[in-house]
XYZ file of C-alpha atoms in Angstrom:
781
model
C 18.372 35.170 -16.509
C 14.808 36.147 -17.276
C 13.390 33.941 -14.512
C 15.953 35.334 -12.083
C 15.189 39.008 -12.640
C 11.427 38.628 -13.051
C 11.128 36.831 -9.740
C 13.410 39.279 -7.921
C 12.111 42.538 -9.404
C 8.607 41.962 -10.744
C 6.010 44.494 -9.620
C 2.689 45.923 -10.710
C -0.723 44.506 -11.529
C -1.734 40.893 -12.029
C -3.348 41.631 -15.370
C -2.637 44.867 -17.172
C -3.499 44.067 -20.763
C -3.810 41.483 -23.510
C -0.956 39.404 -24.883
C -1.908 37.531 -28.032
C -0.691 34.093 -29.049
C 1.291 35.593 -31.953
C 3.123 38.003 -29.640
C 6.170 35.726 -29.418
C 6.397 35.582 -33.213
C 6.160 39.371 -33.393
C 8.874 39.652 -30.751
C 11.174 37.366 -32.727
C 10.671 39.402 -35.888
C 11.338 42.605 -33.943
C 14.588 41.163 -32.572
C 15.721 40.138 -36.039
C 14.862 43.558 -37.470
C 16.792 45.448 -34.770
C 19.767 43.081 -34.980
C 19.913 43.547 -38.732
C 19.752 47.339 -38.491
C 22.403 47.475 -35.742
C 24.749 45.347 -37.778
C 24.169 47.480 -40.870
C 24.764 50.719 -38.954
C 28.046 49.520 -37.451
C 30.897 51.575 -38.914
C 33.640 49.552 -37.252
C 33.993 46.588 -34.961
C 31.957 43.386 -34.783
C 28.272 42.641 -34.089
C 27.313 39.265 -32.595
C 23.661 38.179 -32.335
C 22.030 35.569 -30.063
C 25.043 34.684 -27.925
C 24.435 31.875 -25.403
C 25.995 32.354 -21.937
C 26.124 30.052 -18.897
C 27.400 31.123 -15.485
C 28.016 28.674 -12.646
C 28.816 29.817 -9.108
C 28.691 28.582 -5.515
C 26.727 31.016 -3.379
C 25.109 30.638 0.053
C 25.847 26.884 -0.129
C 23.870 26.592 -3.366
C 25.221 25.723 -6.749
C 23.643 28.401 -8.901
C 23.545 28.009 -12.684
C 22.362 31.061 -14.600
C 21.975 30.871 -18.351
C 20.443 32.858 -21.146
C 20.901 34.299 -24.603
C 22.262 37.793 -25.211
C 20.342 39.536 -28.018
C 23.410 41.342 -29.299
C 27.027 42.276 -28.555
C 28.927 45.132 -30.205
C 32.692 44.737 -29.920
C 35.205 47.345 -30.974
C 38.634 48.481 -29.886
C 37.459 50.923 -27.189
C 34.329 49.288 -25.736
C 31.979 46.332 -25.581
C 28.220 46.861 -25.490
C 25.634 44.283 -24.354
C 22.302 44.806 -26.124
C 18.890 43.758 -24.812
C 15.974 44.148 -27.268
C 12.306 44.430 -26.263
C 9.265 44.830 -28.502
C 6.297 46.890 -27.319
C 3.001 48.476 -28.285
C 3.589 51.291 -25.772
C 4.242 54.901 -26.759
C 8.036 55.242 -26.918
C 7.805 58.785 -25.538
C 6.394 57.382 -22.287
C 9.329 55.003 -21.726
C 11.961 56.225 -19.271
C 15.236 54.831 -17.975
C 14.608 52.630 -14.919
C 17.577 50.771 -13.510
C 15.319 48.539 -11.366
C 13.068 47.406 -14.214
C 13.364 43.665 -15.095
C 14.169 44.589 -18.710
C 17.215 46.581 -17.696
C 18.137 44.053 -15.017
C 18.348 41.350 -17.683
C 20.898 43.398 -19.565
C 22.839 44.060 -16.353
C 22.977 40.328 -15.550
C 24.213 39.511 -19.047
C 26.776 42.300 -18.759
C 28.051 40.971 -15.426
C 28.345 37.388 -16.698
C 30.108 38.502 -19.896
C 32.441 40.876 -18.039
C 33.269 38.266 -15.381
C 33.996 35.567 -17.953
C 36.067 37.906 -20.128
C 37.886 39.769 -17.303
C 36.525 43.205 -18.255
C 36.853 46.245 -15.972
C 33.861 47.995 -17.535
C 31.136 47.384 -20.127
C 28.269 49.267 -21.795
C 24.601 48.256 -21.727
C 22.059 49.211 -24.386
C 18.342 48.569 -23.814
C 16.447 49.032 -27.098
C 12.639 49.194 -27.425
C 11.083 48.429 -30.815
C 7.568 49.841 -31.364
C 5.622 47.148 -33.208
C 3.173 49.489 -34.948
C 5.432 52.411 -35.903
C 8.601 50.252 -36.210
C 10.547 52.997 -34.438
C 13.400 52.327 -32.018
C 14.300 53.963 -28.710
C 17.474 53.037 -26.803
C 18.937 53.687 -23.353
C 22.728 53.364 -23.026
C 24.643 53.181 -19.746
C 28.249 52.384 -18.860
C 29.059 50.255 -15.767
C 32.185 49.364 -13.850
C 32.592 45.675 -13.083
C 32.159 46.202 -9.312
C 28.790 47.898 -9.914
C 27.628 45.001 -12.048
C 28.733 42.458 -9.467
C 26.883 44.218 -6.631
C 23.765 44.532 -8.792
C 23.845 40.882 -9.866
C 24.289 39.435 -6.370
C 21.673 41.788 -4.927
C 19.190 40.248 -7.396
C 20.458 36.766 -6.548
C 19.923 37.448 -2.827
C 16.299 38.373 -3.520
C 15.831 35.240 -5.619
C 17.411 32.897 -3.058
C 15.547 34.264 -0.046
C 12.757 31.671 -0.238
C 15.163 28.920 -1.278
C 17.109 29.479 1.932
C 13.860 29.367 3.892
C 12.776 26.213 2.058
C 16.120 24.477 2.601
C 15.759 24.908 6.377
C 12.168 23.682 6.129
C 13.192 20.627 4.076
C 15.518 19.445 6.813
C 12.712 19.605 9.416
C 10.287 17.978 6.978
C 12.574 15.074 6.154
C 13.348 14.422 9.829
C 9.622 14.271 10.595
C 8.986 11.919 7.664
C 11.741 9.525 8.740
C 10.146 9.250 12.181
C 6.623 8.857 10.771
C 4.936 5.474 11.153
C 1.784 4.321 9.427
C -0.852 6.453 11.193
C -3.200 3.596 12.138
C -2.741 0.717 14.553
C -2.687 -1.826 11.788
C -3.207 -2.394 8.089
C -6.525 -3.447 6.633
C -6.721 -6.564 4.506
C -4.555 -6.001 1.419
C -3.532 -2.503 2.497
C 0.079 -3.296 3.301
C 0.479 -4.873 -0.149
C -1.013 -1.683 -1.620
C 1.469 0.538 0.268
C 4.474 -1.626 -0.674
C 3.465 -1.763 -4.352
C 3.016 2.023 -4.523
C 6.408 2.631 -2.912
C 8.148 0.131 -5.185
C 6.595 1.778 -8.238
C 7.922 5.195 -7.190
C 11.368 3.842 -6.370
C 11.604 2.192 -9.793
C 10.169 5.209 -11.615
C 7.285 3.297 -13.173
C 3.473 3.302 -13.262
C 0.957 1.076 -11.550
C -2.796 0.636 -12.029
C -4.525 -0.563 -8.874
C -8.116 -1.690 -8.419
C -8.789 -1.426 -4.698
C -12.383 -1.820 -3.451
C -14.046 0.565 -1.018
C -12.626 0.135 2.462
C -9.079 -0.600 1.379
C -7.966 2.857 2.512
C -6.763 3.976 -0.894
C -5.971 7.593 -0.010
C -3.629 6.888 2.891
C -2.178 3.897 1.017
C -0.792 6.118 -1.739
C 0.002 9.253 0.263
C 1.963 7.504 3.028
C 4.539 5.832 0.711
C 4.743 8.952 -1.476
C 5.581 11.088 1.557
C 8.155 8.529 2.679
C 9.676 8.730 -0.816
C 10.229 12.487 -0.396
C 12.541 12.034 2.597
C 14.516 9.398 0.685
C 14.932 11.743 -2.299
C 13.001 9.373 -4.571
C 10.461 12.083 -5.442
C 10.538 15.825 -4.844
C 6.865 16.700 -5.150
C 3.531 14.887 -4.922
C 0.527 15.710 -7.094
C -2.674 14.162 -5.749
C -5.167 14.375 -8.619
C -8.900 13.924 -8.364
C -12.104 15.132 -9.988
C -14.318 15.652 -6.957
C -14.336 17.933 -3.921
C -15.094 15.014 -1.585
C -11.971 13.176 -2.720
C -9.843 16.309 -2.314
C -11.148 16.598 1.231
C -10.271 12.938 1.878
C -6.683 13.615 0.783
C -6.494 16.685 3.031
C -7.841 14.627 5.935
C -5.235 11.904 5.362
C -2.397 14.453 5.484
C -3.906 16.002 8.633
C -4.022 12.573 10.327
C -0.323 12.119 9.610
C 0.351 15.677 10.819
C -1.235 14.724 14.155
C 1.374 11.933 14.317
C 4.216 14.430 13.851
C 4.441 14.879 10.068
C 5.593 18.285 8.842
C 4.504 18.764 5.233
C 3.480 21.765 3.153
C 0.248 20.512 1.581
C -1.530 22.826 -0.858
C -5.036 22.464 -2.295
C -5.645 24.306 -5.573
C -9.287 25.210 -6.157
C -10.896 26.652 -9.299
C -10.671 30.429 -9.646
C -14.444 30.982 -9.572
C -14.761 29.119 -6.263
C -12.095 31.104 -4.396
C -12.552 34.537 -5.954
C -13.046 37.213 -3.292
C -15.111 39.468 -5.569
C -18.777 39.173 -6.548
C -17.740 38.827 -10.186
C -14.596 37.048 -11.389
C -13.012 39.929 -13.254
C -9.216 40.189 -13.055
C -8.921 43.675 -14.507
C -6.917 45.778 -12.035
C -9.336 48.700 -12.342
C -12.078 46.439 -10.952
C -10.224 44.086 -8.599
C -8.034 45.394 -5.776
C -6.576 41.878 -5.389
C -5.193 42.048 -8.943
C -4.124 45.683 -8.672
C -0.522 45.793 -7.426
C -0.501 42.001 -6.973
C 3.199 41.630 -7.790
C 4.141 44.373 -5.337
C 2.852 42.221 -2.475
C 3.030 38.600 -3.554
C 6.561 37.766 -2.365
C 5.777 38.927 1.157
C 2.461 37.032 1.064
C 4.155 33.787 -0.002
C 6.866 34.118 2.630
C 4.286 34.866 5.340
C 2.099 31.806 4.756
C 5.049 29.450 4.260
C 6.625 30.665 7.500
C 3.478 30.188 9.553
C 1.364 27.431 7.956
C 1.750 23.853 6.755
C -1.915 23.343 5.854
C -2.355 25.397 2.695
C -6.050 24.692 2.175
C -8.614 27.125 0.684
C -9.492 28.555 4.113
C -5.882 29.452 4.922
C -5.200 30.644 1.382
C -8.160 33.031 1.571
C -7.186 34.242 5.060
C -3.688 35.229 3.961
C -4.942 36.502 0.580
C -7.189 38.965 2.424
C -4.366 39.910 4.776
C -2.016 40.755 1.886
C -4.714 41.814 -0.623
C -3.710 39.330 -3.319
C -5.779 37.137 -5.656
C -6.245 33.792 -3.836
C -6.136 31.710 -7.022
C -2.898 33.196 -8.347
C -1.573 33.177 -4.774
C -2.095 29.401 -4.605
C -0.269 28.950 -7.913
C 2.703 30.956 -6.635
C 2.729 28.981 -3.385
C 2.697 25.724 -5.369
C 6.386 26.156 -6.204
C 7.175 25.604 -2.523
C 4.550 23.005 -1.615
C 5.579 19.384 -0.981
C 2.168 17.980 -1.904
C -0.379 19.563 -4.251
C -3.994 18.379 -4.219
C -5.795 19.479 -7.368
C -8.009 18.530 -10.283
C -6.737 16.327 -13.118
C -6.623 19.281 -15.477
C -3.742 21.028 -13.677
C -1.463 18.239 -14.889
C -3.082 16.938 -18.098
C -5.194 19.687 -19.698
C -3.313 21.697 -22.377
C -5.549 24.703 -21.597
C -4.800 25.078 -17.881
C -1.963 22.745 -16.887
C 0.648 24.078 -14.441
C 3.237 25.288 -16.938
C 5.708 26.113 -14.191
C 6.054 22.350 -13.575
C 5.272 20.632 -16.875
C 6.228 23.058 -19.625
C 9.585 21.513 -20.459
C 10.062 18.030 -21.882
C 12.623 17.163 -19.230
C 11.707 14.473 -16.724
C 11.013 15.754 -13.200
C 11.116 13.908 -9.893
C 7.368 14.261 -9.403
C 4.821 11.545 -8.694
C 1.151 11.775 -9.594
C -1.434 9.932 -7.514
C -4.545 9.686 -9.694
C -7.635 9.102 -7.555
C -10.776 7.584 -9.134
C -8.662 7.066 -12.244
C -11.590 5.634 -14.221
C -12.894 9.220 -14.515
C -9.762 10.313 -16.353
C -10.716 8.465 -19.558
C -13.592 10.718 -20.620
C -12.026 13.757 -18.961
C -8.931 13.273 -21.108
C -11.030 12.997 -24.271
C -12.611 16.344 -23.406
C -9.258 17.953 -22.551
C -7.704 17.005 -25.874
C -10.720 17.813 -28.067
C -11.925 21.158 -29.411
C -14.740 22.490 -31.550
C -15.832 25.587 -33.445
C -19.507 26.529 -33.883
C -20.950 28.628 -36.690
C -23.355 30.428 -34.340
C -20.437 31.966 -32.412
C -18.908 33.256 -35.654
C -22.195 34.673 -36.868
C -23.059 36.347 -33.559
C -19.748 38.195 -33.416
C -19.906 39.111 -37.106
C -23.363 40.670 -36.645
C -22.203 42.561 -33.553
C -19.173 44.094 -35.270
C -20.356 44.733 -38.816
C -22.135 48.040 -38.025
C -19.174 49.894 -36.513
C -16.246 47.855 -37.869
C -17.521 46.732 -41.263
C -14.362 47.712 -43.150
C -11.915 46.280 -40.651
C -9.997 43.052 -41.135
C -11.669 41.284 -38.210
C -15.085 41.363 -39.923
C -13.590 40.111 -43.177
C -11.939 37.238 -41.282
C -15.276 36.331 -39.669
C -16.993 36.456 -43.067
C -14.467 33.986 -44.477
C -14.933 31.534 -41.588
C -18.716 31.825 -41.830
C -18.607 31.141 -45.585
C -16.482 28.061 -44.970
C -18.966 26.808 -42.373
C -21.796 27.265 -44.885
C -19.852 25.220 -47.429
C -19.181 22.317 -45.080
C -22.826 22.349 -43.978
C -23.719 21.268 -47.510
C -21.348 18.305 -47.214
C -23.274 16.741 -44.331
C -25.294 13.643 -45.167
C -28.962 12.965 -44.489
C -27.960 12.150 -40.910
C -26.742 15.755 -40.588
C -23.151 14.856 -39.882
C -19.946 14.016 -41.679
C -16.969 12.070 -40.328
C -13.434 12.089 -41.695
C -10.068 10.859 -40.477
C -8.249 13.821 -42.017
C -7.860 17.113 -40.163
C -9.928 20.046 -41.575
C -6.789 21.871 -42.695
C -8.718 24.247 -44.990
C -10.102 26.134 -42.008
C -6.760 26.606 -40.239
C -5.553 29.610 -42.333
C -8.961 31.267 -41.867
C -8.767 30.817 -38.108
C -5.184 32.080 -37.977
C -6.280 35.152 -39.903
C -8.986 35.769 -37.298
C -6.374 35.427 -34.524
C -4.134 38.002 -36.206
C -6.968 40.411 -36.975
C -8.498 40.016 -33.515
C -5.177 40.799 -31.825
C -4.900 44.054 -33.769
C -8.539 44.912 -33.044
C -8.157 44.163 -29.316
C -5.106 46.417 -28.988
C -7.105 49.316 -30.426
C -10.543 48.618 -28.898
C -9.880 47.127 -25.469
C -12.503 49.299 -23.747
C -15.385 48.766 -26.192
C -18.629 46.929 -25.412
C -17.766 44.070 -27.780
C -14.424 43.190 -26.200
C -15.697 40.144 -24.272
C -17.332 38.647 -27.385
C -14.116 39.080 -29.367
C -11.997 37.649 -26.549
C -14.292 34.648 -25.980
C -14.085 33.620 -29.620
C -10.376 34.443 -29.715
C -9.603 31.965 -26.931
C -11.843 29.271 -28.444
C -10.177 29.624 -31.835
C -6.734 29.727 -30.243
C -7.458 26.478 -28.376
C -8.838 24.866 -31.542
C -5.560 25.683 -33.297
C -3.504 24.390 -30.366
C -5.429 21.100 -30.400
C -4.961 20.918 -34.182
C -1.202 20.660 -33.547
C -1.864 17.419 -31.611
C -4.042 15.932 -34.367
C -2.869 12.487 -35.470
C -4.215 8.971 -35.944
C -5.778 9.094 -32.455
C -8.184 11.796 -33.670
C -11.238 12.011 -35.882
C -12.950 15.053 -37.373
C -16.694 15.202 -37.361
C -19.024 17.891 -38.583
C -22.598 18.182 -37.340
C -25.274 20.333 -38.874
C -28.847 21.369 -38.125
C -31.098 24.296 -38.974
C -29.657 26.350 -36.121
C -26.054 25.189 -35.872
C -23.051 23.798 -37.703
C -19.950 22.720 -35.817
C -16.552 21.171 -36.507
C -14.985 19.041 -33.793
C -11.473 17.683 -33.479
C -12.301 14.666 -31.351
C -9.632 12.754 -29.463
C -10.918 9.190 -29.569
C -7.884 7.609 -27.939
C -6.154 9.877 -25.359
C -3.606 7.226 -24.355
C -0.730 8.676 -26.388
C -1.163 12.221 -25.045
C -1.485 10.983 -21.462
C 1.673 8.971 -22.013
C 3.497 12.093 -23.242
C 2.615 13.869 -19.988
C 3.805 10.883 -17.979
C 7.216 11.111 -19.656
C 7.772 14.328 -17.695
C 7.167 12.565 -14.362
C 9.100 10.149 -12.175
C 6.140 7.841 -11.460
C 2.365 7.481 -11.574
C -0.096 5.633 -9.341
C -3.557 5.202 -10.909
C -6.121 3.796 -8.500
C -9.862 3.322 -8.131
C -12.407 0.925 -6.709
C -13.537 0.317 -10.296
C -10.679 -0.270 -12.737
C -12.113 -3.361 -14.337
C -10.836 -4.763 -16.583
C -7.378 -3.559 -15.620
C -5.934 -4.270 -19.069
C -8.428 -1.832 -20.624
C -7.682 0.990 -18.177
C -3.942 0.485 -18.406
C -4.113 0.801 -22.182
C -6.547 3.719 -22.436
C -4.772 5.723 -19.705
C -1.442 5.609 -21.485
C 0.128 2.594 -19.802
C 2.109 -0.185 -21.413
C 2.831 -3.858 -20.822
C 5.815 -2.972 -18.606
C 3.586 -1.090 -16.141
C 2.383 -2.859 -13.033
C -1.229 -3.807 -12.316
C -2.734 -4.897 -9.028
C -6.178 -6.086 -7.984
C -7.124 -6.188 -4.305
C -10.112 -8.021 -2.844
C -12.581 -6.320 -0.532
C -11.391 -6.070 3.073
C -14.961 -6.402 4.346
C -16.710 -9.588 5.432
C -18.498 -10.887 2.351
C -21.392 -11.942 4.583
C -22.210 -8.235 5.062
C -23.273 -7.840 1.432
C -26.159 -9.585 -0.268
C -26.137 -9.530 -4.079
C -29.310 -10.476 -5.989
C -29.620 -10.577 -9.780
C -32.929 -10.494 -11.635
C -31.654 -11.722 -15.005
C -34.977 -12.396 -16.709
C -35.855 -8.746 -17.468
C -34.519 -6.906 -20.504
C -33.934 -3.192 -19.907
C -32.768 -2.572 -23.464
C -34.179 0.666 -24.831
C -36.876 -0.885 -27.039
C -38.245 -3.054 -24.202
C -38.235 -0.585 -21.319
C -41.914 0.346 -21.479
C -42.757 -3.335 -20.953
C -40.663 -3.504 -17.772
C -42.134 -0.657 -15.707
C -44.501 -2.727 -13.587
C -41.968 -5.547 -13.105
C -39.323 -3.081 -11.908
C -41.812 -1.422 -9.547
C -42.584 -4.760 -7.909
C -38.917 -5.668 -7.602
C -38.267 -2.348 -5.861
C -41.133 -3.002 -3.493
C -39.838 -6.519 -2.770
C -36.401 -5.065 -2.012
C -37.644 -2.784 0.751
C -40.358 -4.878 2.370
C -38.106 -6.952 4.628
C -36.346 -4.051 6.355
C -37.214 -0.424 6.950
C -34.389 1.847 5.889
C -33.004 4.036 3.135
C -32.642 2.775 -0.435
C -31.259 4.104 -3.713
C -32.683 2.996 -7.055
C -30.579 3.785 -10.136
C -31.847 4.005 -13.724
C -30.057 4.340 -17.079
C -31.965 7.527 -18.032
C -34.172 10.265 -16.609
C -37.150 9.165 -18.713
C -36.975 5.551 -17.556
C -36.571 6.719 -13.957
C -39.466 9.183 -14.095
C -41.808 6.721 -15.788
C -41.161 4.041 -13.154
C -41.296 6.624 -10.364
C -44.763 7.795 -11.435
C -46.112 4.239 -11.415
C -44.465 3.479 -8.066
C -45.943 6.592 -6.422
C -49.364 5.825 -7.776
C -49.279 2.245 -6.507
C -47.467 2.842 -3.194
C -48.231 6.445 -2.182
C -47.570 5.766 1.524
C -43.828 5.109 0.927
C -41.671 8.230 1.241
C -39.696 8.909 -1.939
C -37.438 11.488 -3.535
C -36.390 11.797 -7.157
C -33.309 13.324 -8.764
C -33.836 16.005 -11.377
C -31.452 17.264 -14.014
C -31.221 20.845 -12.722
C -30.376 20.370 -9.061
C -28.445 23.139 -7.319
C -25.847 22.410 -4.630
C -28.496 23.087 -1.979
C -30.898 20.697 -3.718
C -28.225 17.993 -3.736
C -27.497 18.541 -0.071
C -31.189 18.293 0.837
C -31.479 15.126 -1.252
C -28.619 13.491 0.689
C -29.949 14.773 4.024
C -33.062 12.676 3.407
C -30.990 9.574 4.197
C -31.549 9.708 7.956
C -29.676 7.694 10.555
C -31.879 5.191 12.423
C -34.707 5.826 10.012
C -37.924 4.304 11.354
C -39.702 4.516 8.011
C -38.722 3.384 4.556
C -37.286 5.997 2.223
C -36.473 5.421 -1.478
C -34.426 7.819 -3.610
C -34.681 7.468 -7.378
C -31.494 8.525 -9.198
C -29.699 8.276 -12.527
C -26.874 5.791 -13.016
C -23.600 7.621 -13.618
C -24.999 10.811 -12.097
C -24.013 12.864 -9.066
C -25.461 10.378 -6.555
C -23.886 7.232 -7.937
C -20.283 8.175 -7.212
C -18.364 10.081 -4.570
C -21.008 10.095 -1.825
C -20.676 8.405 1.570
C -23.856 7.127 3.228
C -22.277 5.233 6.094
C -24.006 2.783 8.422
C -27.772 2.537 8.167
C -28.000 5.730 6.122
C -28.155 3.315 3.174
C -29.550 -0.212 3.405
C -29.419 -1.118 -0.259
C -29.242 -0.165 -3.911
C -31.302 -1.345 -6.859
C -29.503 -0.947 -10.188
C -31.664 -1.125 -13.295
C -29.699 -1.935 -16.450
C -26.019 -2.345 -17.227
C -25.167 1.366 -17.439
C -24.503 1.521 -21.176
C -23.818 5.096 -22.333
C -26.414 6.531 -24.687
C -25.792 5.712 -28.337
C -24.327 8.797 -30.013
C -21.894 9.792 -32.735
C -18.902 9.967 -30.411
C -19.519 6.572 -28.807
C -19.948 4.999 -32.236
C -16.719 6.626 -33.407
C -14.898 5.186 -30.393
C -16.334 1.748 -31.176
C -15.282 1.943 -34.820
C -11.755 3.086 -33.896
C -11.125 0.284 -31.407
C -12.748 -2.319 -33.644
C -10.042 -1.521 -36.172
C -7.343 -1.440 -33.490
C -8.136 -4.527 -31.403
C -11.649 -5.727 -32.334
C -12.933 -4.541 -28.933
C -14.901 -1.498 -30.057
C -18.224 -2.290 -28.377
C -16.525 -3.241 -25.132
C -14.294 -0.134 -25.034
C -17.033 2.269 -26.054
C -20.078 0.903 -24.248
C -19.655 -2.180 -22.048
C -16.671 -1.201 -19.874
C -17.755 2.426 -19.242
C -21.286 1.182 -18.508
C -20.203 -1.490 -16.063
C -18.033 1.062 -14.315
C -21.179 3.072 -13.545
C -22.809 -0.051 -12.121
C -19.831 -0.814 -9.893
C -19.646 2.777 -8.687
C -23.343 2.856 -7.821
C -23.088 -0.497 -6.024
C -20.102 0.845 -4.116
C -22.374 3.268 -2.242
C -23.790 0.410 -0.141
C -20.834 -0.882 1.894
C -18.523 1.922 3.060
C -17.107 0.585 6.340
C -16.410 -2.775 7.974
C -19.616 -2.497 10.043
C -21.940 -1.693 7.135
C -24.458 -4.282 5.957
C -26.533 -3.978 2.821
C -27.973 -5.415 -0.369
C -27.479 -4.863 -4.091
C -30.109 -5.833 -6.649
C -29.092 -5.936 -10.327
C -31.886 -5.981 -12.891
C -31.027 -6.975 -16.474
C -30.874 -10.162 -18.493
C -27.386 -9.292 -19.743
C -25.902 -10.144 -16.344
C -26.167 -13.824 -17.249
C -23.972 -13.401 -20.352
C -20.302 -14.416 -20.263
C -19.177 -10.863 -21.068
C -20.805 -9.417 -17.948
C -20.046 -12.361 -15.690
C -16.353 -11.687 -16.316
C -16.795 -8.098 -15.101
C -18.563 -8.992 -11.860
C -16.253 -8.521 -8.819
C -15.050 -11.622 -7.020
C -17.000 -10.737 -3.876
C -20.241 -10.839 -5.935
C -19.730 -14.338 -7.307
C -21.849 -15.919 -4.573
C -24.912 -13.957 -5.677
C -28.511 -15.139 -5.736
C -30.442 -15.273 -9.011
C -34.117 -14.351 -8.621
C -36.880 -14.858 -11.168
C -39.791 -12.960 -9.624
C -40.615 -10.392 -6.902
C -41.795 -13.046 -4.406
C -38.489 -14.936 -4.632
C -36.584 -11.686 -4.181
C -38.658 -10.730 -1.123
C -38.073 -14.120 0.460
C -34.329 -14.190 -0.282
C -33.777 -10.644 1.028
C -35.752 -11.434 4.159
C -33.512 -14.441 4.720
C -30.394 -12.298 4.245
C -31.495 -9.709 6.812
C -32.458 -12.311 9.388
C -29.053 -13.930 9.035
C -27.146 -10.618 9.101
C -28.861 -8.724 11.913
């Protein structure tokens, strides 16, 4: 009932105030208080509270099921009254009777359903507002004939079904186009047909599959094509294409557009972060500042209908065009459109992150006929750890306390901050000489203190919403609220660690193993396809991403001619941290030997900025005539673009770019053809040793005795494989990969080397490397 009337009658601003996390609890208490008082005041008759109703009807060729819970019913000999209770902070004197308001419409809908099911000719409605601060009550009472209620109810239902009727007609056209759609290319690449068949089978069976498919397999089209086919066969109802990078989102959009050119009709929506699509200079959703938030709900239904009637490509450009036309917030507009989209391209967090996931799709525990296609799935491991972790820092508490204590010293919010700050001082003393403390138990002592802050902050915000400190209070409020939400997930997959220094003390609830929580999300979905060029070893990724032994795995070989890639391993140099300073000159000479045989563009990857910069300085000093560029840690988007633009086509001079392994230039960039002739990878990509990595290692050592592999080796090798994957992007590309580290000759790393690298050449010195690379180029060109 609530969904029905809110959709049909909602109006007003996008954001008109603050609703705290305890608001639902307050509402429940208000309901109970009013119900108790109504029952006590009843002189005769019967009072019934919380009465469940379900109404099923056939209307406009739809089976419509409307259900809800009536707050109260007063039954006596002469009349029956349906009661709807609402709690509010508003001044009761300002509330007026409004028959078109969603609150009153809820009561009318309940009255119609009750009257229809009990054959009543007339019924009374009472809408009661409970003022949360004064605890006063104001009620509006109206009597209706059954015919009036029926007209009112079906008028609302007409408004609700308007887009459903439009979408039903669209679905028929969509499904007809899908049935006629053939694979959009002349033929399948090597292994691609197997990929498509496996993805389709997984969706049909409602399972999960983890696929390692090298560059060139055509991963994007190989998952989207069968998923779209599954829509027309009623196997899935909606596709979520999840990725972490803009370039991959664009690849998914391009794949849908290619199929559209072949006759596909599909509503494909791309959801972009609010800050990137905001039409204002500052992202501020207050209606007094933003005209796109002001009156948003007055215009949104027409805006949604307009774009769905006229567009299939619901990308950021089209979203912004129609958002300007209808003066609505483009981000919220995209979310409202998502209900009607067949395919949604978005970041991982819109499905998995408890802070921002799309509640309209994944709130309930029921299983939906949705499929998720998880691109570059290896990235989801650390992203999931971040999503399901939370921390609180003493500096934030202290800053807000100092800001408020002058004007609000005697108020509860300052006392709450004092208590949290005192607790943080106490736990600071518990830290060891290493300035940190680790425990498996949750820090339950701080939870009541944080809940007190939440309660006090909500009261303060209601009274001081226009003050200069409001943003500071809100920022901490949302951080504390998220910390408490994450605390509800805390179990054996978590660890608590406290860090302390002279300037800061923090408590972190760290999700070491996100597999269980990812699995819980997957229970709400029909199927999941996890794919990447680097999911090695598959058993590790299946486990850590929430899979189980019943889930499918698949490993495809490269579709490219193995003769196009030359792999050379210098396995007599140790790049371990303590030996790096001794390797600078050797690495410089290996780089020089790599480029001497062929002019072109080269990338050299290092495990850290310091190692990279030290080698770069020596290289520039020794070979100043060679054009070079070096990545820095504070590059803007323009800087990144200029860096990539340095990789010229048909370059007649040698260019070397020095970059960091695992950074922005080692994944998600396409340097096709002779824009990249080769890559030198220094080291095995091990993440830096830190508390969190050591905690992961300790956890998995206890679980399966694979701690070092899970925490360091596998994530590190993934960086290596991603960086190497920059070299060969198409079937006509030719290039070389040089791996520098003695660990590549160990059994552990040999098992992680892709099959197409097995015929590599081991080199012991720069002269051998120069000669072998020269031989490769002469044979290949």
